[in-house]
Short mmCIF file of C-alpha atoms in Angstrom, two decimals:
data_model
loop_
_atom_site.label_atom_id
_atom_site.label_comp_id
_atom_site.label_asym_id
_atom_site.label_seq_id
_atom_site.Cartn_x
_atom_site.Cartn_y
_atom_site.Cartn_z
CA ILE Q 1 70.52 -75.01 -155.06
CA ALA Q 2 68.49 -78.49 -154.07
CA ASP Q 3 69.86 -79.69 -157.64
CA THR Q 4 73.24 -78.64 -156.88
CA ASP Q 5 73.43 -79.48 -153.33
CA SER Q 6 75.95 -82.35 -152.24
CA ASN Q 7 73.18 -83.66 -149.30
CA LEU Q 8 70.42 -83.25 -152.36
CA GLN Q 9 71.58 -83.53 -156.11
CA GLN Q 10 72.28 -88.06 -155.91
CA LYS Q 11 68.32 -87.80 -154.33
CA PRO Q 12 65.19 -88.02 -157.33
CA GLU Q 13 64.04 -84.84 -158.61
CA GLU Q 14 61.01 -85.47 -156.74
CA GLU Q 15 62.94 -85.47 -153.26
CA ARG Q 16 64.61 -82.06 -154.85
CA ARG Q 17 60.85 -80.04 -155.20
CA GLY Q 18 58.69 -79.35 -152.40
CA ASP Q 19 58.30 -76.78 -149.52
CA VAL Q 20 61.48 -74.93 -149.39
CA LEU Q 21 61.17 -73.76 -145.77
CA GLU Q 22 60.99 -78.01 -145.25
CA LEU Q 23 63.50 -78.61 -147.81
CA TYR Q 24 66.17 -76.29 -146.27
CA ASN Q 25 66.10 -78.67 -143.20
CA PHE Q 26 68.06 -81.27 -145.33
CA LEU Q 27 70.53 -79.25 -147.23
CA SER Q 28 73.83 -78.88 -146.35
CA ASP Q 29 75.91 -76.36 -144.23
CA GLU Q 30 76.40 -74.35 -148.18
CA GLY Q 31 73.60 -74.89 -149.00
CA ARG Q 32 72.14 -73.62 -146.74
CA VAL Q 33 74.30 -70.59 -146.69
CA GLN Q 34 72.96 -70.07 -150.53
CA ALA Q 35 69.28 -70.60 -149.26
CA ASN Q 36 69.62 -68.19 -146.38
CA GLN Q 37 71.24 -65.14 -149.48
CA VAL Q 38 67.81 -66.25 -151.83
CA PHE Q 39 65.28 -65.27 -148.35
CA ASP Q 40 67.52 -62.41 -147.46
CA ASP Q 41 66.93 -61.73 -150.65
CA ILE Q 42 63.10 -62.11 -151.05
CA GLU Q 43 62.79 -60.99 -148.21
CA ALA Q 44 64.42 -57.49 -148.64
CA ARG Q 45 62.83 -57.22 -152.04
CA ALA Q 46 58.59 -58.00 -150.26
CA MET Q 47 59.60 -55.44 -147.20
CA ARG Q 48 60.58 -52.93 -149.67
CA ASP Q 49 57.24 -53.32 -151.66
CA MET Q 50 54.80 -54.42 -149.19
CA THR Q 51 51.67 -52.21 -149.27
CA LEU Q 52 49.27 -52.94 -146.57
CA MET Q 53 44.86 -54.08 -147.47
CA GLU Q 54 43.18 -51.08 -147.87
CA SER Q 55 41.63 -51.39 -144.86
CA VAL Q 56 43.16 -53.17 -142.59
CA GLY Q 57 43.60 -50.38 -140.44
CA ASP Q 58 39.87 -49.72 -139.86
CA LEU Q 59 40.02 -52.99 -139.04
CA CYS Q 60 42.17 -53.51 -136.78
CA HIS Q 61 40.02 -51.23 -135.12
CA TYR Q 62 37.17 -52.12 -134.91
CA LEU Q 63 38.37 -54.92 -133.70
CA ASP Q 64 40.60 -53.23 -130.62
CA LYS Q 65 36.89 -51.46 -130.35
CA ALA Q 66 35.07 -55.03 -129.74
CA GLY Q 67 38.05 -55.92 -127.23
CA ILE Q 68 38.91 -59.22 -129.84
CA LYS Q 69 42.54 -59.81 -130.12
CA ARG Q 70 44.08 -60.20 -133.01
CA ALA Q 71 47.60 -62.08 -134.11
CA VAL Q 72 49.62 -62.64 -136.83
CA LEU Q 73 50.52 -66.65 -137.95
CA THR Q 74 53.28 -66.03 -140.90
CA ARG Q 75 55.77 -68.42 -142.53
CA ASN Q 76 57.91 -64.96 -143.44
CA VAL Q 77 60.83 -63.93 -141.02
CA GLU Q 78 60.66 -62.02 -137.47
CA LYS Q 79 62.00 -58.69 -139.24
CA SER Q 80 59.26 -59.07 -141.89
CA VAL Q 81 56.55 -58.71 -139.65
CA THR Q 82 58.46 -55.88 -136.83
CA HIS Q 83 58.32 -53.52 -140.71
CA MET Q 84 54.39 -54.81 -141.14
CA GLN Q 85 53.89 -53.62 -137.65
CA GLU Q 86 55.44 -50.32 -137.93
CA LYS Q 87 54.13 -49.49 -141.39
CA LEU Q 88 49.91 -50.61 -139.94
CA TRP Q 89 51.35 -47.87 -137.12
CA LYS Q 90 52.83 -44.74 -139.49
CA GLU Q 91 50.05 -45.92 -142.04
CA HIS Q 92 46.99 -45.81 -139.69
CA SER Q 93 48.06 -45.56 -136.05
CA ALA Q 94 46.32 -49.33 -135.72
CA LYS Q 95 48.33 -50.94 -132.53
CA GLU Q 96 50.56 -54.53 -132.99
CA PHE Q 97 48.81 -57.69 -133.95
CA PHE Q 98 49.82 -60.05 -130.75
CA PRO Q 99 51.26 -62.81 -130.56
CA CYS Q 100 53.06 -62.37 -133.87
CA VAL Q 101 54.19 -65.77 -134.91
CA ASN Q 102 56.60 -66.07 -137.36
CA ARG Q 103 58.84 -68.93 -138.20
CA GLU Q 104 62.04 -67.53 -136.18
CA THR Q 105 59.38 -68.17 -133.37
CA ARG Q 106 60.27 -71.33 -129.97
CA ALA Q 107 57.04 -72.37 -128.55
CA SER Q 108 60.07 -70.97 -125.08
CA GLU Q 109 60.96 -67.91 -125.33
CA ASP Q 110 63.12 -68.99 -122.61
CA ASP Q 111 64.58 -72.19 -124.42
CA CYS Q 112 67.21 -70.39 -126.35
CA ASP Q 113 68.15 -74.42 -127.87
CA SER Q 114 64.50 -75.34 -128.47
CA LEU Q 115 62.93 -76.21 -132.24
CA PRO Q 116 61.14 -73.13 -134.54
CA LEU Q 117 57.98 -73.89 -133.98
CA PRO Q 118 56.46 -76.16 -136.79
CA SER Q 119 55.60 -73.95 -140.22
CA LYS Q 120 51.89 -74.32 -141.49
CA PRO Q 121 49.66 -76.59 -142.16
CA PHE Q 122 50.82 -77.83 -138.53
CA PRO Q 123 48.41 -76.43 -135.98
CA ASP Q 124 51.41 -76.02 -133.63
CA ALA Q 125 51.88 -72.37 -134.12
CA ILE Q 126 48.06 -72.13 -133.17
CA LEU Q 127 47.93 -74.07 -130.31
CA HIS Q 128 51.18 -71.64 -129.62
CA ILE Q 129 48.39 -68.27 -130.13
CA CYS Q 130 45.90 -70.24 -127.88
CA LYS Q 131 48.71 -70.91 -125.04
CA VAL Q 132 49.65 -67.02 -124.66
CA TRP Q 133 45.72 -65.83 -125.18
CA GLU Q 134 44.84 -68.37 -122.71
CA CYS Q 135 41.95 -69.98 -124.49
CA SER Q 136 40.96 -72.65 -126.92
CA PRO Q 137 41.22 -73.51 -130.47
CA GLU Q 138 37.08 -73.43 -130.68
CA ASP Q 139 37.15 -69.78 -129.66
CA VAL Q 140 39.59 -68.44 -132.31
CA ILE Q 141 38.55 -67.23 -135.51
CA MET Q 142 41.69 -67.92 -138.19
CA VAL Q 143 41.31 -66.00 -141.39
CA GLY Q 144 44.34 -66.75 -144.15
CA ASP Q 145 44.94 -66.70 -147.87
CA SER Q 146 45.66 -70.05 -147.89
CA ALA Q 147 43.48 -74.29 -148.10
CA ALA Q 148 46.32 -76.02 -147.97
CA ASP Q 149 48.31 -74.03 -145.08
CA ASP Q 150 46.51 -71.14 -142.64
CA MET Q 151 42.95 -73.46 -143.45
CA ALA Q 152 44.53 -76.79 -142.64
CA ALA Q 153 46.57 -75.07 -140.08
CA ALA Q 154 43.29 -74.51 -138.28
CA ASN Q 155 41.29 -77.18 -139.08
CA ARG Q 156 43.94 -79.20 -136.81
CA ALA Q 157 44.39 -76.95 -134.57
CA GLY Q 158 40.58 -77.51 -133.81
CA CYS Q 159 39.41 -74.19 -134.78
#
């Protein structure tokens, strides 16, 4: 899409590559429509093929019993997170993660005009979770699968 988009096709190749969510912001309106169709297809396939980690139910029950809060921070859309939560309940009777921060989450739920929180590796989403939990980042442990995104965000937030 970036190679044929009217806003990007004249840019050097290195500027048309990289993080798709950041690149999305520079696409033309038509390019964004095309990108949204691709994102929707990918998200639908991911939900259809989603499998939970083998011991996730046991871990959630352990954390809940110990009174340890748990949240989700993902670059996925809210629909995918809701699907995961429903699957977690259906398969393991595990309570929902709270809060669930996704790429559509806004810093203020009351302000529909505010921009979504910046995605990882920016620390904003972790700091948002800390605000919801009324705790400081030093009291939070980030568990993730990407040193470049998850661990960098946690480090920048002060976790």
